[in-house]
Amino acid sequence: MKKAGLTISGLTISIVIIAVLVVGLIIFLGSSTSSSGNMIQNNPPTGGTLSAQTISLTELSTHNSKGDCWVAYNGEVYDLTEWLPIHPGSSAAIEPYCGTAEEFENAFEGQHGTSKVETLKQMGTYKGELE
């Protein structure tokens, strides 16, 4: 009898673990989409097939809010507006640097080093080269 109880308990625990993993996967996959349901993805420069727009520091500085957040990293400008709500460190960690280049780069590297550069490029929308 005890063995049957342990088997059912073990089965219940296994089902709960599987359910949690499935829900986590659904949440993770759901966070890869924007509020309109479109995948958030980078539009990187592609070896001359797209003409990269040149963005001045003045233009960059106009995109300085939670609802319109562009940043520059290593001379490339990215729109992070749709990434802000799903940023694991909260949108508040990035918001002060919206519209900046050097300030964002210093804060980004201070927090992440270069370990999250690929994430930045994947989750941000490439806008062009900083002038």
mmCIF file of N, CA and C in Angstrom:
data_model
loop_
_atom_site.group_PDB
_atom_site.id
_atom_site.type_symbol
_atom_site.label_atom_id
_atom_site.label_comp_id
_atom_site.label_asym_id
_atom_site.label_seq_id
_atom_site.Cartn_x
_atom_site.Cartn_y
_atom_site.Cartn_z
ATOM 1 N N MET A 1 0.818 -1.197 0.000
ATOM 2 C CA MET A 1 0.000 0.000 0.000
ATOM 3 C C MET A 1 0.859 1.258 0.000
ATOM 4 N N LYS A 2 1.863 1.294 0.848
ATOM 5 C CA LYS A 2 2.718 2.469 0.877
ATOM 6 C C LYS A 2 3.401 2.686 -0.453
ATOM 7 N N LYS A 3 3.795 1.613 -1.072
ATOM 8 C CA LYS A 3 4.479 1.733 -2.360
ATOM 9 C C LYS A 3 3.560 2.374 -3.389
ATOM 10 N N ALA A 4 2.280 1.998 -3.396
ATOM 11 C CA ALA A 4 1.328 2.590 -4.333
ATOM 12 C C ALA A 4 1.169 4.073 -4.031
ATOM 13 N N GLY A 5 1.145 4.431 -2.735
ATOM 14 C CA GLY A 5 1.029 5.833 -2.354
ATOM 15 C C GLY A 5 2.228 6.633 -2.817
ATOM 16 N N LEU A 6 3.397 6.077 -2.710
ATOM 17 C CA LEU A 6 4.600 6.753 -3.167
ATOM 18 C C LEU A 6 4.606 6.876 -4.679
ATOM 19 N N THR A 7 4.131 5.883 -5.365
ATOM 20 C CA THR A 7 4.079 5.918 -6.825
ATOM 21 C C THR A 7 3.137 7.010 -7.293
ATOM 22 N N ILE A 8 1.976 7.083 -6.666
ATOM 23 C CA ILE A 8 1.026 8.132 -7.041
ATOM 24 C C ILE A 8 1.598 9.495 -6.693
ATOM 25 N N SER A 9 2.221 9.613 -5.537
ATOM 26 C CA SER A 9 2.834 10.877 -5.136
ATOM 27 C C SER A 9 3.950 11.252 -6.104
ATOM 28 N N GLY A 10 4.785 10.275 -6.467
ATOM 29 C CA GLY A 10 5.855 10.525 -7.427
ATOM 30 C C GLY A 10 5.300 10.918 -8.779
ATOM 31 N N LEU A 11 4.221 10.269 -9.195
ATOM 32 C CA LEU A 11 3.577 10.602 -10.463
ATOM 33 C C LEU A 11 3.008 12.013 -10.411
ATOM 34 N N THR A 12 2.385 12.362 -9.313
ATOM 35 C CA THR A 12 1.825 13.706 -9.149
ATOM 36 C C THR A 12 2.919 14.758 -9.221
ATOM 37 N N ILE A 13 4.018 14.508 -8.549
ATOM 38 C CA ILE A 13 5.141 15.453 -8.574
ATOM 39 C C ILE A 13 5.692 15.585 -9.987
ATOM 40 N N SER A 14 5.805 14.475 -10.684
ATOM 41 C CA SER A 14 6.299 14.517 -12.065
ATOM 42 C C SER A 14 5.379 15.334 -12.958
ATOM 43 N N ILE A 15 4.075 15.148 -12.802
ATOM 44 C CA ILE A 15 3.101 15.906 -13.605
ATOM 45 C C ILE A 15 3.205 17.391 -13.295
ATOM 46 N N VAL A 16 3.337 17.726 -12.026
ATOM 47 C CA VAL A 16 3.457 19.136 -11.636
ATOM 48 C C VAL A 16 4.734 19.738 -12.229
ATOM 49 N N ILE A 17 5.832 19.019 -12.167
ATOM 50 C CA ILE A 17 7.094 19.519 -12.717
ATOM 51 C C ILE A 17 6.967 19.730 -14.221
ATOM 52 N N ILE A 18 6.378 18.788 -14.912
ATOM 53 C CA ILE A 18 6.192 18.920 -16.361
ATOM 54 C C ILE A 18 5.298 20.114 -16.668
ATOM 55 N N ALA A 19 4.230 20.282 -15.902
ATOM 56 C CA ALA A 19 3.316 21.413 -16.123
ATOM 57 C C ALA A 19 4.038 22.743 -15.924
ATOM 58 N N VAL A 20 4.861 22.829 -14.891
ATOM 59 C CA VAL A 20 5.616 24.061 -14.622
ATOM 60 C C VAL A 20 6.585 24.340 -15.773
ATOM 61 N N LEU A 21 7.260 23.317 -16.256
ATOM 62 C CA LEU A 21 8.182 23.498 -17.374
ATOM 63 C C LEU A 21 7.458 23.954 -18.639
ATOM 64 N N VAL A 22 6.297 23.381 -18.907
ATOM 65 C CA VAL A 22 5.525 23.779 -20.096
ATOM 66 C C VAL A 22 5.067 25.225 -19.966
ATOM 67 N N VAL A 23 4.563 25.603 -18.812
ATOM 68 C CA VAL A 23 4.124 26.987 -18.600
ATOM 69 C C VAL A 23 5.314 27.940 -18.745
ATOM 70 N N GLY A 24 6.461 27.563 -18.180
ATOM 71 C CA GLY A 24 7.654 28.395 -18.308
ATOM 72 C C GLY A 24 8.066 28.566 -19.753
ATOM 73 N N LEU A 25 7.996 27.503 -20.528
ATOM 74 C CA LEU A 25 8.339 27.567 -21.944
ATOM 75 C C LEU A 25 7.369 28.478 -22.692
ATOM 76 N N ILE A 26 6.095 28.360 -22.384
ATOM 77 C CA ILE A 26 5.092 29.214 -23.029
ATOM 78 C C ILE A 26 5.355 30.677 -22.691
ATOM 79 N N ILE A 27 5.646 30.967 -21.436
ATOM 80 C CA ILE A 27 5.935 32.349 -21.034
ATOM 81 C C ILE A 27 7.188 32.845 -21.731
ATOM 82 N N PHE A 28 8.221 32.006 -21.777
ATOM 83 C CA PHE A 28 9.471 32.395 -22.438
ATOM 84 C C PHE A 28 9.237 32.684 -23.908
ATOM 85 N N LEU A 29 8.535 31.811 -24.590
ATOM 86 C CA LEU A 29 8.270 32.016 -26.015
ATOM 87 C C LEU A 29 7.357 33.217 -26.236
ATOM 88 N N GLY A 30 6.435 33.429 -25.332
ATOM 89 C CA GLY A 30 5.542 34.583 -25.440
ATOM 90 C C GLY A 30 6.280 35.893 -25.255
ATOM 91 N N SER A 31 7.362 35.887 -24.451
ATOM 92 C CA SER A 31 8.110 37.116 -24.230
ATOM 93 C C SER A 31 8.958 37.490 -25.434
ATOM 94 N N SER A 32 9.055 36.605 -26.419
ATOM 95 C CA SER A 32 9.813 36.893 -27.633
ATOM 96 C C SER A 32 8.977 37.620 -28.667
ATOM 97 N N THR A 33 7.756 37.934 -28.310
ATOM 98 C CA THR A 33 6.905 38.630 -29.263
ATOM 99 C C THR A 33 6.539 39.998 -28.721
ATOM 100 N N SER A 34 6.285 40.910 -29.612
ATOM 101 C CA SER A 34 5.864 42.248 -29.216
ATOM 102 C C SER A 34 4.394 42.204 -28.853
ATOM 103 N N SER A 35 3.862 43.319 -28.366
ATOM 104 C CA SER A 35 2.456 43.375 -27.991
ATOM 105 C C SER A 35 1.547 43.172 -29.192
ATOM 106 N N SER A 36 2.035 43.415 -30.401
ATOM 107 C CA SER A 36 1.226 43.192 -31.589
ATOM 108 C C SER A 36 1.318 41.752 -32.067
ATOM 109 N N GLY A 37 2.121 40.914 -31.363
ATOM 110 C CA GLY A 37 2.238 39.517 -31.723
ATOM 111 C C GLY A 37 3.354 39.232 -32.702
ATOM 112 N N ASN A 38 4.060 40.258 -33.136
ATOM 113 C CA ASN A 38 5.160 40.057 -34.073
ATOM 114 C C ASN A 38 6.427 39.726 -33.312
ATOM 115 N N MET A 39 7.260 38.892 -33.890
ATOM 116 C CA MET A 39 8.526 38.574 -33.248
ATOM 117 C C MET A 39 9.378 39.833 -33.176
ATOM 118 N N ILE A 40 9.984 40.056 -32.027
ATOM 119 C CA ILE A 40 10.929 41.151 -31.887
ATOM 120 C C ILE A 40 12.244 40.628 -32.418
ATOM 121 N N GLN A 41 12.771 41.279 -33.423
ATOM 122 C CA GLN A 41 14.034 40.813 -33.951
ATOM 123 C C GLN A 41 14.848 41.959 -34.471
ATOM 124 N N ASN A 42 16.094 41.737 -34.497
ATOM 125 C CA ASN A 42 17.045 42.729 -34.942
ATOM 126 C C ASN A 42 17.036 42.827 -36.457
ATOM 127 N N ASN A 43 17.281 43.996 -36.956
ATOM 128 C CA ASN A 43 17.452 44.213 -38.382
ATOM 129 C C ASN A 43 18.878 44.682 -38.596
ATOM 130 N N PRO A 44 19.852 43.761 -38.490
ATOM 131 C CA PRO A 44 21.253 44.176 -38.522
ATOM 132 C C PRO A 44 21.704 44.583 -39.907
ATOM 133 N N PRO A 45 22.802 45.334 -39.961
ATOM 134 C CA PRO A 45 23.366 45.651 -41.265
ATOM 135 C C PRO A 45 23.776 44.352 -41.939
ATOM 136 N N THR A 46 23.576 44.264 -43.238
ATOM 137 C CA THR A 46 23.830 43.004 -43.923
ATOM 138 C C THR A 46 24.783 43.193 -45.087
ATOM 139 N N GLY A 47 25.988 43.546 -44.782
ATOM 140 C CA GLY A 47 27.035 43.609 -45.787
ATOM 141 C C GLY A 47 26.685 44.384 -47.033
ATOM 142 N N GLY A 48 26.004 45.500 -46.898
ATOM 143 C CA GLY A 48 25.723 46.355 -48.029
ATOM 144 C C GLY A 48 24.400 46.083 -48.726
ATOM 145 N N THR A 49 23.661 45.025 -48.341
ATOM 146 C CA THR A 49 22.388 44.788 -49.008
ATOM 147 C C THR A 49 21.318 45.759 -48.525
ATOM 148 N N LEU A 50 21.478 46.271 -47.306
ATOM 149 C CA LEU A 50 20.599 47.327 -46.815
ATOM 150 C C LEU A 50 21.457 48.577 -46.666
ATOM 151 N N SER A 51 20.943 49.705 -47.103
ATOM 152 C CA SER A 51 21.722 50.922 -46.894
ATOM 153 C C SER A 51 21.459 51.395 -45.473
ATOM 154 N N ALA A 52 22.499 51.389 -44.662
ATOM 155 C CA ALA A 52 22.362 51.780 -43.269
ATOM 156 C C ALA A 52 22.114 53.276 -43.173
ATOM 157 N N GLN A 53 21.136 53.625 -42.378
ATOM 158 C CA GLN A 53 20.833 55.021 -42.141
ATOM 159 C C GLN A 53 21.867 55.576 -41.165
ATOM 160 N N THR A 54 22.292 56.791 -41.380
ATOM 161 C CA THR A 54 23.191 57.457 -40.450
ATOM 162 C C THR A 54 22.345 58.291 -39.509
ATOM 163 N N ILE A 55 22.568 58.109 -38.216
ATOM 164 C CA ILE A 55 21.770 58.788 -37.195
ATOM 165 C C ILE A 55 22.697 59.682 -36.385
ATOM 166 N N SER A 56 22.334 60.957 -36.324
ATOM 167 C CA SER A 56 23.157 61.910 -35.570
ATOM 168 C C SER A 56 22.895 61.736 -34.074
ATOM 169 N N LEU A 57 23.829 62.221 -33.275
ATOM 170 C CA LEU A 57 23.661 62.202 -31.828
ATOM 171 C C LEU A 57 22.438 63.032 -31.431
ATOM 172 N N THR A 58 22.190 64.116 -32.179
ATOM 173 C CA THR A 58 21.010 64.948 -31.914
ATOM 174 C C THR A 58 19.726 64.154 -32.154
ATOM 175 N N GLU A 59 19.669 63.412 -33.257
ATOM 176 C CA GLU A 59 18.500 62.578 -33.556
ATOM 177 C C GLU A 59 18.338 61.502 -32.489
ATOM 178 N N LEU A 60 19.437 60.843 -32.152
ATOM 179 C CA LEU A 60 19.390 59.806 -31.122
ATOM 180 C C LEU A 60 18.804 60.366 -29.833
ATOM 181 N N SER A 61 19.230 61.565 -29.463
ATOM 182 C CA SER A 61 18.808 62.147 -28.188
ATOM 183 C C SER A 61 17.309 62.454 -28.129
ATOM 184 N N THR A 62 16.638 62.483 -29.271
ATOM 185 C CA THR A 62 15.186 62.744 -29.266
ATOM 186 C C THR A 62 14.385 61.486 -28.912
ATOM 187 N N HIS A 63 15.019 60.350 -28.943
ATOM 188 C CA HIS A 63 14.359 59.068 -28.624
ATOM 189 C C HIS A 63 14.757 58.678 -27.199
ATOM 190 N N ASN A 64 14.261 59.448 -26.245
ATOM 191 C CA ASN A 64 14.777 59.393 -24.881
ATOM 192 C C ASN A 64 13.727 59.080 -23.816
ATOM 193 N N SER A 65 12.757 58.259 -24.169
ATOM 194 C CA SER A 65 11.704 57.952 -23.201
ATOM 195 C C SER A 65 11.361 56.465 -23.232
ATOM 196 N N LYS A 66 10.600 56.038 -22.250
ATOM 197 C CA LYS A 66 10.179 54.646 -22.164
ATOM 198 C C LYS A 66 9.372 54.241 -23.403
ATOM 199 N N GLY A 67 8.606 55.158 -23.935
ATOM 200 C CA GLY A 67 7.775 54.878 -25.107
ATOM 201 C C GLY A 67 8.505 55.037 -26.430
ATOM 202 N N ASP A 68 9.739 55.484 -26.400
ATOM 203 C CA ASP A 68 10.546 55.697 -27.617
ATOM 204 C C ASP A 68 12.003 55.710 -27.193
ATOM 205 N N CYS A 69 12.577 54.516 -27.073
ATOM 206 C CA CYS A 69 13.909 54.377 -26.474
ATOM 207 C C CYS A 69 14.917 53.833 -27.474
ATOM 208 N N TRP A 70 15.776 54.715 -27.965
ATOM 209 C CA TRP A 70 16.886 54.316 -28.824
ATOM 210 C C TRP A 70 18.166 54.498 -28.038
ATOM 211 N N VAL A 71 19.114 53.612 -28.268
ATOM 212 C CA VAL A 71 20.435 53.715 -27.656
ATOM 213 C C VAL A 71 21.479 53.393 -28.723
ATOM 214 N N ALA A 72 22.700 53.813 -28.468
ATOM 215 C CA ALA A 72 23.798 53.456 -29.371
ATOM 216 C C ALA A 72 24.792 52.608 -28.601
ATOM 217 N N TYR A 73 25.265 51.583 -29.281
ATOM 218 C CA TYR A 73 26.296 50.729 -28.717
ATOM 219 C C TYR A 73 27.305 50.423 -29.812
ATOM 220 N N ASN A 74 28.552 50.746 -29.551
ATOM 221 C CA ASN A 74 29.632 50.476 -30.499
ATOM 222 C C ASN A 74 29.338 51.073 -31.879
ATOM 223 N N GLY A 75 28.753 52.268 -31.881
ATOM 224 C CA GLY A 75 28.497 52.978 -33.131
ATOM 225 C C GLY A 75 27.250 52.545 -33.873
ATOM 226 N N GLU A 76 26.492 51.606 -33.319
ATOM 227 C CA GLU A 76 25.249 51.146 -33.938
ATOM 228 C C GLU A 76 24.067 51.556 -33.066
ATOM 229 N N VAL A 77 22.994 52.012 -33.705
ATOM 230 C CA VAL A 77 21.826 52.497 -32.975
ATOM 231 C C VAL A 77 20.738 51.421 -32.983
ATOM 232 N N TYR A 78 20.178 51.190 -31.795
ATOM 233 C CA TYR A 78 19.128 50.186 -31.627
ATOM 234 C C TYR A 78 17.919 50.799 -30.932
ATOM 235 N N ASP A 79 16.747 50.411 -31.375
ATOM 236 C CA ASP A 79 15.496 50.794 -30.724
ATOM 237 C C ASP A 79 15.172 49.695 -29.715
ATOM 238 N N LEU A 80 15.143 50.044 -28.436
ATOM 239 C CA LEU A 80 14.873 49.077 -27.371
ATOM 240 C C LEU A 80 13.470 49.220 -26.790
ATOM 241 N N THR A 81 12.629 50.028 -27.424
ATOM 242 C CA THR A 81 11.302 50.326 -26.885
ATOM 243 C C THR A 81 10.519 49.062 -26.542
ATOM 244 N N GLU A 82 10.467 48.106 -27.444
ATOM 245 C CA GLU A 82 9.675 46.895 -27.190
ATOM 246 C C GLU A 82 10.372 45.928 -26.239
ATOM 247 N N TRP A 83 11.669 46.083 -26.031
ATOM 248 C CA TRP A 83 12.418 45.221 -25.116
ATOM 249 C C TRP A 83 12.265 45.683 -23.675
ATOM 250 N N LEU A 84 12.041 46.984 -23.469
ATOM 251 C CA LEU A 84 11.991 47.519 -22.105
ATOM 252 C C LEU A 84 11.052 46.749 -21.176
ATOM 253 N N PRO A 85 9.804 46.489 -21.575
ATOM 254 C CA PRO A 85 8.886 45.822 -20.635
ATOM 255 C C PRO A 85 9.285 44.394 -20.277
ATOM 256 N N ILE A 86 10.118 43.767 -21.088
ATOM 257 C CA ILE A 86 10.486 42.381 -20.811
ATOM 258 C C ILE A 86 11.943 42.236 -20.380
ATOM 259 N N HIS A 87 12.646 43.347 -20.209
ATOM 260 C CA HIS A 87 14.042 43.300 -19.758
ATOM 261 C C HIS A 87 14.085 42.685 -18.365
ATOM 262 N N PRO A 88 14.875 41.623 -18.180
ATOM 263 C CA PRO A 88 14.909 40.943 -16.880
ATOM 264 C C PRO A 88 15.287 41.850 -15.709
ATOM 265 N N GLY A 89 16.069 42.884 -15.950
ATOM 266 C CA GLY A 89 16.462 43.794 -14.882
ATOM 267 C C GLY A 89 15.507 44.952 -14.699
ATOM 268 N N SER A 90 14.374 44.928 -15.359
ATOM 269 C CA SER A 90 13.314 45.944 -15.361
ATOM 270 C C SER A 90 13.630 47.073 -16.352
ATOM 271 N N SER A 91 12.591 47.696 -16.821
ATOM 272 C CA SER A 91 12.778 48.800 -17.767
ATOM 273 C C SER A 91 13.496 49.970 -17.104
ATOM 274 N N ALA A 92 13.344 50.093 -15.794
ATOM 275 C CA ALA A 92 13.972 51.202 -15.065
ATOM 276 C C ALA A 92 15.494 51.162 -15.160
ATOM 277 N N ALA A 93 16.054 49.989 -15.418
ATOM 278 C CA ALA A 93 17.513 49.873 -15.537
ATOM 279 C C ALA A 93 18.022 50.512 -16.822
ATOM 280 N N ILE A 94 17.169 50.580 -17.845
ATOM 281 C CA ILE A 94 17.577 51.106 -19.152
ATOM 282 C C ILE A 94 17.068 52.519 -19.396
ATOM 283 N N GLU A 95 15.897 52.835 -18.888
ATOM 284 C CA GLU A 95 15.240 54.123 -19.179
ATOM 285 C C GLU A 95 16.133 55.354 -19.035
ATOM 286 N N PRO A 96 16.988 55.449 -18.010
ATOM 287 C CA PRO A 96 17.822 56.657 -17.892
ATOM 288 C C PRO A 96 18.798 56.831 -19.054
ATOM 289 N N TYR A 97 19.018 55.780 -19.809
ATOM 290 C CA TYR A 97 20.001 55.823 -20.893
ATOM 291 C C TYR A 97 19.367 55.896 -22.276
ATOM 292 N N CYS A 98 18.046 55.954 -22.334
ATOM 293 C CA CYS A 98 17.372 56.122 -23.627
ATOM 294 C C CYS A 98 17.840 57.434 -24.242
ATOM 295 N N GLY A 99 18.163 57.393 -25.525
ATOM 296 C CA GLY A 99 18.600 58.592 -26.228
ATOM 297 C C GLY A 99 20.082 58.888 -26.079
ATOM 298 N N THR A 100 20.847 57.932 -25.529
ATOM 299 C CA THR A 100 22.271 58.195 -25.306
ATOM 300 C C THR A 100 23.149 57.163 -26.021
ATOM 301 N N ALA A 101 24.401 57.507 -26.123
ATOM 302 C CA ALA A 101 25.386 56.608 -26.725
ATOM 303 C C ALA A 101 26.416 56.223 -25.663
ATOM 304 N N GLU A 102 27.293 57.150 -25.338
ATOM 305 C CA GLU A 102 28.365 56.857 -24.386
ATOM 306 C C GLU A 102 27.818 56.453 -23.017
ATOM 307 N N GLU A 103 26.778 57.145 -22.569
ATOM 308 C CA GLU A 103 26.200 56.844 -21.258
ATOM 309 C C GLU A 103 25.631 55.427 -21.236
ATOM 310 N N PHE A 104 24.897 55.070 -22.319
ATOM 311 C CA PHE A 104 24.340 53.721 -22.385
ATOM 312 C C PHE A 104 25.459 52.682 -22.437
ATOM 313 N N GLU A 105 26.433 52.920 -23.294
ATOM 314 C CA GLU A 105 27.520 51.948 -23.448
ATOM 315 C C GLU A 105 28.255 51.730 -22.119
ATOM 316 N N ASN A 106 28.533 52.804 -21.392
ATOM 317 C CA ASN A 106 29.207 52.680 -20.092
ATOM 318 C C ASN A 106 28.350 51.911 -19.089
ATOM 319 N N ALA A 107 27.060 52.223 -19.036
ATOM 320 C CA ALA A 107 26.160 51.533 -18.101
ATOM 321 C C ALA A 107 26.003 50.058 -18.484
ATOM 322 N N PHE A 108 25.844 49.801 -19.784
ATOM 323 C CA PHE A 108 25.672 48.433 -20.283
ATOM 324 C C PHE A 108 26.894 47.582 -19.948
ATOM 325 N N GLU A 109 28.074 48.095 -20.275
ATOM 326 C CA GLU A 109 29.297 47.335 -20.015
ATOM 327 C C GLU A 109 29.596 47.248 -18.522
ATOM 328 N N GLY A 110 29.191 48.267 -17.763
ATOM 329 C CA GLY A 110 29.367 48.206 -16.322
ATOM 330 C C GLY A 110 28.519 47.102 -15.698
ATOM 331 N N GLN A 111 27.353 46.878 -16.251
ATOM 332 C CA GLN A 111 26.454 45.851 -15.728
ATOM 333 C C GLN A 111 26.751 44.468 -16.290
ATOM 334 N N HIS A 112 26.993 44.403 -17.614
ATOM 335 C CA HIS A 112 27.084 43.108 -18.293
ATOM 336 C C HIS A 112 28.457 42.785 -18.871
ATOM 337 N N GLY A 113 29.380 43.725 -18.872
ATOM 338 C CA GLY A 113 30.610 43.518 -19.637
ATOM 339 C C GLY A 113 30.204 43.420 -21.101
ATOM 340 N N THR A 114 30.693 42.419 -21.782
ATOM 341 C CA THR A 114 30.263 42.218 -23.168
ATOM 342 C C THR A 114 29.432 40.942 -23.311
ATOM 343 N N SER A 115 29.020 40.356 -22.184
ATOM 344 C CA SER A 115 28.307 39.077 -22.210
ATOM 345 C C SER A 115 26.911 39.153 -22.822
ATOM 346 N N LYS A 116 26.318 40.329 -22.874
ATOM 347 C CA LYS A 116 24.941 40.451 -23.375
ATOM 348 C C LYS A 116 24.855 41.236 -24.678
ATOM 349 N N VAL A 117 25.966 41.433 -25.358
ATOM 350 C CA VAL A 117 25.953 42.192 -26.618
ATOM 351 C C VAL A 117 25.063 41.512 -27.651
ATOM 352 N N GLU A 118 25.153 40.194 -27.766
ATOM 353 C CA GLU A 118 24.318 39.484 -28.743
ATOM 354 C C GLU A 118 22.837 39.612 -28.396
ATOM 355 N N THR A 119 22.505 39.595 -27.110
ATOM 356 C CA THR A 119 21.117 39.788 -26.690
ATOM 357 C C THR A 119 20.642 41.186 -27.086
ATOM 358 N N LEU A 120 21.479 42.181 -26.858
ATOM 359 C CA LEU A 120 21.151 43.550 -27.262
ATOM 360 C C LEU A 120 20.840 43.597 -28.760
ATOM 361 N N LYS A 121 21.677 42.975 -29.550
ATOM 362 C CA LYS A 121 21.505 43.008 -31.003
ATOM 363 C C LYS A 121 20.294 42.191 -31.453
ATOM 364 N N GLN A 122 19.961 41.131 -30.728
ATOM 365 C CA GLN A 122 18.800 40.321 -31.086
ATOM 366 C C GLN A 122 17.494 40.977 -30.666
ATOM 367 N N MET A 123 17.483 41.563 -29.479
ATOM 368 C CA MET A 123 16.224 42.106 -28.946
ATOM 369 C C MET A 123 15.962 43.531 -29.390
ATOM 370 N N GLY A 124 17.021 44.274 -29.689
ATOM 371 C CA GLY A 124 16.839 45.629 -30.195
ATOM 372 C C GLY A 124 16.589 45.602 -31.688
ATOM 373 N N THR A 125 15.994 46.660 -32.176
ATOM 374 C CA THR A 125 15.798 46.808 -33.622
ATOM 375 C C THR A 125 16.865 47.750 -34.161
ATOM 376 N N TYR A 126 17.690 47.246 -35.030
ATOM 377 C CA TYR A 126 18.776 48.047 -35.598
ATOM 378 C C TYR A 126 18.188 49.203 -36.395
ATOM 379 N N LYS A 127 18.665 50.420 -36.108
ATOM 380 C CA LYS A 127 18.156 51.613 -36.793
ATOM 381 C C LYS A 127 19.163 52.221 -37.744
ATOM 382 N N GLY A 128 20.455 52.031 -37.474
ATOM 383 C CA GLY A 128 21.473 52.599 -38.344
ATOM 384 C C GLY A 128 22.771 52.849 -37.594
ATOM 385 N N GLU A 129 23.676 53.521 -38.285
ATOM 386 C CA GLU A 129 24.981 53.824 -37.715
ATOM 387 C C GLU A 129 24.951 55.207 -37.069
ATOM 388 N N LEU A 130 25.626 55.329 -35.939
ATOM 389 C CA LEU A 130 25.723 56.621 -35.271
ATOM 390 C C LEU A 130 26.716 57.489 -36.030
ATOM 391 N N GLU A 131 26.328 58.706 -36.295
ATOM 392 C CA GLU A 131 27.156 59.659 -37.044
ATOM 393 C C GLU A 131 28.342 60.093 -36.227
#
